[in-house]
PDB file of C-alpha atoms and ligand atoms in Angstrom:
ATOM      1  CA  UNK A 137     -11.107  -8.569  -8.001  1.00 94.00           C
ATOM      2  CA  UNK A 138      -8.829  -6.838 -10.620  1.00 94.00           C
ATOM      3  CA  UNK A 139     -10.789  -3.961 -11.009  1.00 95.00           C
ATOM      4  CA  UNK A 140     -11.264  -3.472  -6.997  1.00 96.00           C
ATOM      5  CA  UNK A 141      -7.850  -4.154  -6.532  1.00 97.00           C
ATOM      6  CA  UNK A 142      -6.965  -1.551  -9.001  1.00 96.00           C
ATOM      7  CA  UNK A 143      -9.540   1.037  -8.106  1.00 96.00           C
ATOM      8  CA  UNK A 144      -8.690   0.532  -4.048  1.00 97.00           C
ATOM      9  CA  UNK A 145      -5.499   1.782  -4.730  1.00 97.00           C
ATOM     10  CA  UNK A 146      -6.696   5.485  -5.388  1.00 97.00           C
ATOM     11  CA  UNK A 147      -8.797   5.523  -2.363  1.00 98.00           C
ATOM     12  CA  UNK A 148      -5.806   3.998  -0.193  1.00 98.00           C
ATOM     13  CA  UNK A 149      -3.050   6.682  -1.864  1.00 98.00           C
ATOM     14  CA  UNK A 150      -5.981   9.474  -1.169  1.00 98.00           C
ATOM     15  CA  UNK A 151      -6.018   8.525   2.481  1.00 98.00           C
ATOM     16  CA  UNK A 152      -2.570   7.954   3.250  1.00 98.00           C
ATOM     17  CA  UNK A 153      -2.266  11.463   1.653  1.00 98.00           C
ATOM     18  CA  UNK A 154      -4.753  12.805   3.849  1.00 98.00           C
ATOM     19  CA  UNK A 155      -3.168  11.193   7.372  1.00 98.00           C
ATOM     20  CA  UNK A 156      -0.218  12.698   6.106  1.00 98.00           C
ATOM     21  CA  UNK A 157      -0.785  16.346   5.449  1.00 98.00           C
ATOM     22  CA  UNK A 158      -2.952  16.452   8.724  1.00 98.00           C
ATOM     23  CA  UNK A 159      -0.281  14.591  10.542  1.00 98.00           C
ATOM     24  CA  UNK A 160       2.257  17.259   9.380  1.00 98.00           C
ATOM     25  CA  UNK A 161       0.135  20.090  10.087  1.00 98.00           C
ATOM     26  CA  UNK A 162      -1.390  18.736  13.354  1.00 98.00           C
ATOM     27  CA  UNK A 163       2.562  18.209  14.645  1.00 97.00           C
ATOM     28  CA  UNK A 164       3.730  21.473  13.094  1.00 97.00           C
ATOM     29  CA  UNK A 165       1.042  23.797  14.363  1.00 97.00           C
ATOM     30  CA  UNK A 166       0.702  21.576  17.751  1.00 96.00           C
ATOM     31  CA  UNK A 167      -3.090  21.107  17.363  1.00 97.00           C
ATOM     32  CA  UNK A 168      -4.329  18.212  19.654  1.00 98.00           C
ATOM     33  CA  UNK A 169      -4.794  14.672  17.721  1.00 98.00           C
ATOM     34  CA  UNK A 170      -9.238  14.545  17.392  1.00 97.00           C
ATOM     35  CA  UNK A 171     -11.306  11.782  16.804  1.00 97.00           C
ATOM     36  CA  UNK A 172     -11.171  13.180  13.500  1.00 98.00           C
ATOM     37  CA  UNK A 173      -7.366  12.368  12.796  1.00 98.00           C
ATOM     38  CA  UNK A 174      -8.265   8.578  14.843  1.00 98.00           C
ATOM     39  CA  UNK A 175     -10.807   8.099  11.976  1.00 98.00           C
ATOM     40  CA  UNK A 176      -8.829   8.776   8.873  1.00 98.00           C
ATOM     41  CA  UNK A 177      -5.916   6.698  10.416  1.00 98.00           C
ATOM     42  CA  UNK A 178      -8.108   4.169  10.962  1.00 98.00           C
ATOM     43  CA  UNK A 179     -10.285   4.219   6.907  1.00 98.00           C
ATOM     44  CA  UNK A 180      -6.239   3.974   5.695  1.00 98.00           C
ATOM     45  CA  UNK A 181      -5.948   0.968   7.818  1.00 98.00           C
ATOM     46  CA  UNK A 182      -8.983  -0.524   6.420  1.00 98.00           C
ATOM     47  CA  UNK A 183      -8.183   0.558   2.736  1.00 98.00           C
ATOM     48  CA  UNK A 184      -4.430  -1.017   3.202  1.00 98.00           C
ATOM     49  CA  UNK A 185      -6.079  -4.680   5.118  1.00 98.00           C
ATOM     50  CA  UNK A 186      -8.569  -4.511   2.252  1.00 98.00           C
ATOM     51  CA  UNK A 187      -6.061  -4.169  -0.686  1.00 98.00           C
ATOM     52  CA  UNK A 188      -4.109  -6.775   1.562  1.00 98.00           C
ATOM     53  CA  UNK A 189      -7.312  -9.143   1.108  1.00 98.00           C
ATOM     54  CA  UNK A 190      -7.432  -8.563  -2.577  1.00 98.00           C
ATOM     55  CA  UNK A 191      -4.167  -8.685  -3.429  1.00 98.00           C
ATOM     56  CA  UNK A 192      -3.694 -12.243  -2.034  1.00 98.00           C
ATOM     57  CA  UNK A 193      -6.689 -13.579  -3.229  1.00 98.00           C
ATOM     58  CA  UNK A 194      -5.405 -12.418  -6.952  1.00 98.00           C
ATOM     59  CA  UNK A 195      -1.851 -13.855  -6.147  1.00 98.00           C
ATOM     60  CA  UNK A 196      -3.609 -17.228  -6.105  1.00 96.00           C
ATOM     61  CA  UNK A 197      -6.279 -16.833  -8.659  1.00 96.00           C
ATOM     62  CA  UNK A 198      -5.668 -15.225 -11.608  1.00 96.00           C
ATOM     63  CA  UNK A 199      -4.672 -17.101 -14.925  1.00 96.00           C
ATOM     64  CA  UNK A 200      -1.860 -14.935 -15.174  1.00 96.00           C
ATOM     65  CA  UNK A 201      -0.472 -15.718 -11.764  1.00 97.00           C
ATOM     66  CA  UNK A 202      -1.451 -19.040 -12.211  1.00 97.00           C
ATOM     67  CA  UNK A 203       0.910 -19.283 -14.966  1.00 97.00           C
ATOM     68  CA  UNK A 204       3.800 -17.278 -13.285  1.00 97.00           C
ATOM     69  CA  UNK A 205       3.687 -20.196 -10.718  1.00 97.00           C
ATOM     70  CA  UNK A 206       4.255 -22.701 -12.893  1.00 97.00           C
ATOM     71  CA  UNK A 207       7.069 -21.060 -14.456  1.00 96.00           C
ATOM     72  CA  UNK A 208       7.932 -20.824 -10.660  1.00 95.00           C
ATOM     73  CA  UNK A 209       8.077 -24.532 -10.303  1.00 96.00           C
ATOM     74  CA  UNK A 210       9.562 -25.505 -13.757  1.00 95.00           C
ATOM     75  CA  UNK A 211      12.351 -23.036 -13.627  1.00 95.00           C
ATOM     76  CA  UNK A 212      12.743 -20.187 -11.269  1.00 95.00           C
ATOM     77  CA  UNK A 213      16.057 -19.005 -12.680  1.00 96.00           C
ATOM     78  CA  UNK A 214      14.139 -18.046 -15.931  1.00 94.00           C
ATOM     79  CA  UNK A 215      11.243 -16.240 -13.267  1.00 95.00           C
ATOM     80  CA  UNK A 216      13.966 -14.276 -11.871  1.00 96.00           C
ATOM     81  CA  UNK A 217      15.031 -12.958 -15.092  1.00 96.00           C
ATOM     82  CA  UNK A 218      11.680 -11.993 -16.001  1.00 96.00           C
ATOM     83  CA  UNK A 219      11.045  -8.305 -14.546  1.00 95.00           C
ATOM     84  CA  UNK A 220       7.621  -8.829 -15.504  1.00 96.00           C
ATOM     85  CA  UNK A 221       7.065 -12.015 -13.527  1.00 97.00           C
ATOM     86  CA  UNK A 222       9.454 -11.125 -10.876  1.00 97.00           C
ATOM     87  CA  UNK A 223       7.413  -8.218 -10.064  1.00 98.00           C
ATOM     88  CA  UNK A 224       4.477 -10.276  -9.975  1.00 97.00           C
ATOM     89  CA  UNK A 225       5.769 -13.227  -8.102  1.00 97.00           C
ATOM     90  CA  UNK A 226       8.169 -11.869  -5.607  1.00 97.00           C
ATOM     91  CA  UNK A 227       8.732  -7.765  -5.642  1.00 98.00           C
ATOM     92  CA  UNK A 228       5.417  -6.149  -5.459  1.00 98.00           C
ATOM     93  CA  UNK A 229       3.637  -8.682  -3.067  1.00 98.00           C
ATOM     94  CA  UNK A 230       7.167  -8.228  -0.672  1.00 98.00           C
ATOM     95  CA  UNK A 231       6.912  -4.800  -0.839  1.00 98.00           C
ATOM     96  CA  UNK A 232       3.534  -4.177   0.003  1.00 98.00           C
ATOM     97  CA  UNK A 233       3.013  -6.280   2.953  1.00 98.00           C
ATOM     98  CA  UNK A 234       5.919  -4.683   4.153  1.00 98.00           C
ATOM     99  CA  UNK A 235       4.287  -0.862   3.273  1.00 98.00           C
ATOM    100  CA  UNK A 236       0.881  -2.261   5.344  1.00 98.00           C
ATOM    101  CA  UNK A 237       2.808  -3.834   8.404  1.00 98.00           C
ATOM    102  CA  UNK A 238       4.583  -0.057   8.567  1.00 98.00           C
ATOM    103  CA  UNK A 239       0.829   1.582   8.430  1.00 98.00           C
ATOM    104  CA  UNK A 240       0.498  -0.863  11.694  1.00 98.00           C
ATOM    105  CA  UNK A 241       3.446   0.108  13.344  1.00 98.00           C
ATOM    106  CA  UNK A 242       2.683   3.739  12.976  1.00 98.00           C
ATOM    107  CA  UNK A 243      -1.276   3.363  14.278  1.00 98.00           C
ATOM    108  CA  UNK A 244       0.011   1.469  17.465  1.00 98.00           C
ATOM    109  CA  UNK A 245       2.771   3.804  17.964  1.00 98.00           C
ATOM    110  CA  UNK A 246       0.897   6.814  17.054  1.00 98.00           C
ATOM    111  CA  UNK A 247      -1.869   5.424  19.751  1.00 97.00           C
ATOM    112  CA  UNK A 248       1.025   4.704  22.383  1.00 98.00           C
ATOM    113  CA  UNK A 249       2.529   8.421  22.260  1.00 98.00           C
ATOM    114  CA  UNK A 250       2.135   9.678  25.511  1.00 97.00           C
ATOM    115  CA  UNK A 251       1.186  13.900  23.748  1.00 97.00           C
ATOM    116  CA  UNK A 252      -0.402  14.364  21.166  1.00 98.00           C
ATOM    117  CA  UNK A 253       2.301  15.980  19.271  1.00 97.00           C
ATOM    118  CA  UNK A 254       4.194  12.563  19.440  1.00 98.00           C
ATOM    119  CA  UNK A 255       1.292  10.861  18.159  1.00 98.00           C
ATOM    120  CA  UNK A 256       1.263  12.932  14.979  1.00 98.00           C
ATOM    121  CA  UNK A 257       4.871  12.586  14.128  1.00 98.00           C
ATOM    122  CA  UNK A 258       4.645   8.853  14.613  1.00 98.00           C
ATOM    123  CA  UNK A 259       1.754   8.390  12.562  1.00 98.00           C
ATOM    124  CA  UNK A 260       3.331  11.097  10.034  1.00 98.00           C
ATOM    125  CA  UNK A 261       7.062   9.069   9.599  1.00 98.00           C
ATOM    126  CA  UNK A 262       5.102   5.790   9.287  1.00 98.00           C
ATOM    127  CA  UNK A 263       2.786   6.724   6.710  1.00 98.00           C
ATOM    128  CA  UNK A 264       5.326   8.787   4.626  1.00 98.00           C
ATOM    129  CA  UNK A 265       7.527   5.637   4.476  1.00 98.00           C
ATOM    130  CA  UNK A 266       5.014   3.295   3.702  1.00 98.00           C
ATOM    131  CA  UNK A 267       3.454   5.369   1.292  1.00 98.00           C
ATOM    132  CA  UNK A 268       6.855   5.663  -0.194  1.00 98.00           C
ATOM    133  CA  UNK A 269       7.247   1.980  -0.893  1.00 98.00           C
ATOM    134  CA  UNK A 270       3.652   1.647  -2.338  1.00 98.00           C
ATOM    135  CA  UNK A 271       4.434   4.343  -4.813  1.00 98.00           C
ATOM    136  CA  UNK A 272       7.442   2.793  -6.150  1.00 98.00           C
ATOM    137  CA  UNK A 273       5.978  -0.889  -5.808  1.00 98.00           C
ATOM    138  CA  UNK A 274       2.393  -0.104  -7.788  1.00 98.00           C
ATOM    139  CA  UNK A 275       2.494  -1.361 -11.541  1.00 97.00           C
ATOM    140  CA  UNK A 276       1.948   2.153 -13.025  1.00 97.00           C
ATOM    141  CA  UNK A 277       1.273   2.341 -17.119  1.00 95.00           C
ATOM    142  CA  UNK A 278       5.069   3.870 -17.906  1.00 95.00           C
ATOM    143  CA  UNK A 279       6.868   0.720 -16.217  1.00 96.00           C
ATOM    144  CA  UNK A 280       8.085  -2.028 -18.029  1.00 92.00           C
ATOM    145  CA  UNK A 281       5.713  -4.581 -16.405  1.00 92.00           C
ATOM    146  CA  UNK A 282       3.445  -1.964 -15.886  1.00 94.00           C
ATOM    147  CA  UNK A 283      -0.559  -2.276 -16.478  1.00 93.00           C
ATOM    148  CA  UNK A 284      -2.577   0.090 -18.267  1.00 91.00           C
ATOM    149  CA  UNK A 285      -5.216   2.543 -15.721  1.00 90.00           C
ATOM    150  CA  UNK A 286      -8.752   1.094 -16.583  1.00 76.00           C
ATOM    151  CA  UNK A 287     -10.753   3.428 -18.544  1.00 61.00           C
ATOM    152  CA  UNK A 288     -12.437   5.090 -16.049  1.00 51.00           C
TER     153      UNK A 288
HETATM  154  C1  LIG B1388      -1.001  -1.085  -0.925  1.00 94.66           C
HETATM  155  C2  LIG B1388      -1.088  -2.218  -1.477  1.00 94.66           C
HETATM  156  C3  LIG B1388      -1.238  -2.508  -2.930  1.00 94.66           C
HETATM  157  C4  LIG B1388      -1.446  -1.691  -4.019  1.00 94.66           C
HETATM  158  C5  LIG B1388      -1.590  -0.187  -4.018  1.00 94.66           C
HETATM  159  C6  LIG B1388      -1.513  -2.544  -5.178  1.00 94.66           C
HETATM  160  C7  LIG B1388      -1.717  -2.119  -6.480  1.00 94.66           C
HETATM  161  C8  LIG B1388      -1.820  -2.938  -7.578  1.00 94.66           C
HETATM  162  C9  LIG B1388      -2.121  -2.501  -8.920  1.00 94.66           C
HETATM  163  C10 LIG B1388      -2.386  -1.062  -9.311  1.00 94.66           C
HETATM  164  C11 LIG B1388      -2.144  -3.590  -9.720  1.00 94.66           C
HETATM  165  C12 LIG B1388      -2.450  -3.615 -11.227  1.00 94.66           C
HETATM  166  C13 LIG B1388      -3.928  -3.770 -11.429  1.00 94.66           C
HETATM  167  C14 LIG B1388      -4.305  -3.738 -12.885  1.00 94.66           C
HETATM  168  O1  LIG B1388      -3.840  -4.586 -13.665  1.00 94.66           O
HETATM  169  O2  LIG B1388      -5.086  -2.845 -13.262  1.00 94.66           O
HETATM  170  C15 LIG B1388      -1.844  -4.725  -8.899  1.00 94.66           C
HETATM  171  C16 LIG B1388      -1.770  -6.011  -9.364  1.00 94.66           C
HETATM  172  C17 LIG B1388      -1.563  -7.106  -8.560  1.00 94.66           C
HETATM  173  N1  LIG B1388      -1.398  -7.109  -7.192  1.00 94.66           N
HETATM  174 FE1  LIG B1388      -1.345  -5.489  -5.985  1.00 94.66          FE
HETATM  175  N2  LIG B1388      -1.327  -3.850  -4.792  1.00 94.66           N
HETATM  176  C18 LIG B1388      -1.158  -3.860  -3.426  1.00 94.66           C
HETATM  177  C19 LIG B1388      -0.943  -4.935  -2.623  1.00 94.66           C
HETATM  178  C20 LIG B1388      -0.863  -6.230  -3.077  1.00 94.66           C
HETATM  179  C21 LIG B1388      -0.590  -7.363  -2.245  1.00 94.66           C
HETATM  180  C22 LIG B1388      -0.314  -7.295  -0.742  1.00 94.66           C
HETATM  181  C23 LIG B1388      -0.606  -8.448  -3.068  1.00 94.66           C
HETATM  182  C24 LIG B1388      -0.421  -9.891  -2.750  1.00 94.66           C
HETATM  183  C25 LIG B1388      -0.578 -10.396  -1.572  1.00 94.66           C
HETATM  184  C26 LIG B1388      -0.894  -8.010  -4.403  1.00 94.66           C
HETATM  185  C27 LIG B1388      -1.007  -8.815  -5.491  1.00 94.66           C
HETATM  186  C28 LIG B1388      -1.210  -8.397  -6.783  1.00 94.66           C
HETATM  187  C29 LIG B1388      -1.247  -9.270  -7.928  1.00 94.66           C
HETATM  188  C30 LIG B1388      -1.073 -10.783  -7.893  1.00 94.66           C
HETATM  189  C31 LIG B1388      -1.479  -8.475  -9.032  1.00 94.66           C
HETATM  190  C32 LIG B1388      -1.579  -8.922 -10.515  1.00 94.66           C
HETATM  191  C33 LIG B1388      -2.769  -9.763 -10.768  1.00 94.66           C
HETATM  192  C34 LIG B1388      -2.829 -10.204 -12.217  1.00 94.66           C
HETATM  193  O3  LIG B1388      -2.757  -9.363 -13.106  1.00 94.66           O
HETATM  194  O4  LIG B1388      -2.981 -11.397 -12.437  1.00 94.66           O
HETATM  195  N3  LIG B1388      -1.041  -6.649  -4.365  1.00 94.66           N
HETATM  196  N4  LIG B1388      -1.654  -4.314  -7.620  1.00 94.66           N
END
């Protein structure tokens, strides 16, 4: 589930990078909003529900969460002054539901827009923002409680 969660996150950035620049461009140079630009809004849903799926099922699972608990129960002040297990426990599972409820708020606003302009620029702000918070919210390698990229 590690690995998937890990891997998932590549396809979800490459998406939400996708919906972005065609978002831009489609509000920019007024081109209508196809079935096309539906589609890739929708795969970025799917990615985001997925890593959603994944990311809970780890937050329950894994030994080293199941460990950060327990430090949770026996003495949250010390939890809080972990950045490590703060991260873990609190920061980056806040953070990211937050990033995937904004993906939802910009397909159902994006799908409300009366022209298709509108629907672009909805779907645009949304995305940047949550995209945004996932970038600053992912463990990357050069953070202190950062994970290493698997070899491949
Ligand atoms: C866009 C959403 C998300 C992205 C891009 C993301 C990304 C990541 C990455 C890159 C890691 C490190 C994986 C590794 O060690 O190689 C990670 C770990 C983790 N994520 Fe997420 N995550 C997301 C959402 C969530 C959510 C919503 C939750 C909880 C509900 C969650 C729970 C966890 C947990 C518990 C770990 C650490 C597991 C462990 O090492 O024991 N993630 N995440």
């Amino acid at each position: 589930m590690l690995i998937l969660h890990s891997l998932l996150r590549w396809i979800l950035l490459l998406l939400m990078g996708l919906v972005i620049v065609r978002s831009y461009m489609g509000s920019k140079q007024q081109k209508p909003f196809t079935k096309q630009d539906n589609l890739f809004g929708l795969l970025m849903m799917i990615a985001a529900d997925l890593q959603l799926l994944l990311g809970l099922g780890l937050y329950f699972m894994t030994d080293f969460m199941k460990s950060v608990h327990a430090a949770m129960s026996e003495n949250m002040g010390a939890v809080m002054k972990n950045a490590t297990m703060r991260f873990f426990a609190i920061e980056h599972i806040t953070a990211m539901i937050i990033a995937i409820a904004l993906i939802h708020v910009g397909r159902i606003l994006s799908k409300k827009a009366a022209t298709d302009e509108a629907k672009h620029k909805k779907l645009f702000i949304w995305t940047l923002i949550a995209l945004i918070l996932i970038l600053v919210s992912i463990p990357w390698p050069f953070r202190e409680m950062g994970r290493p990229l698997l070899p491949f």
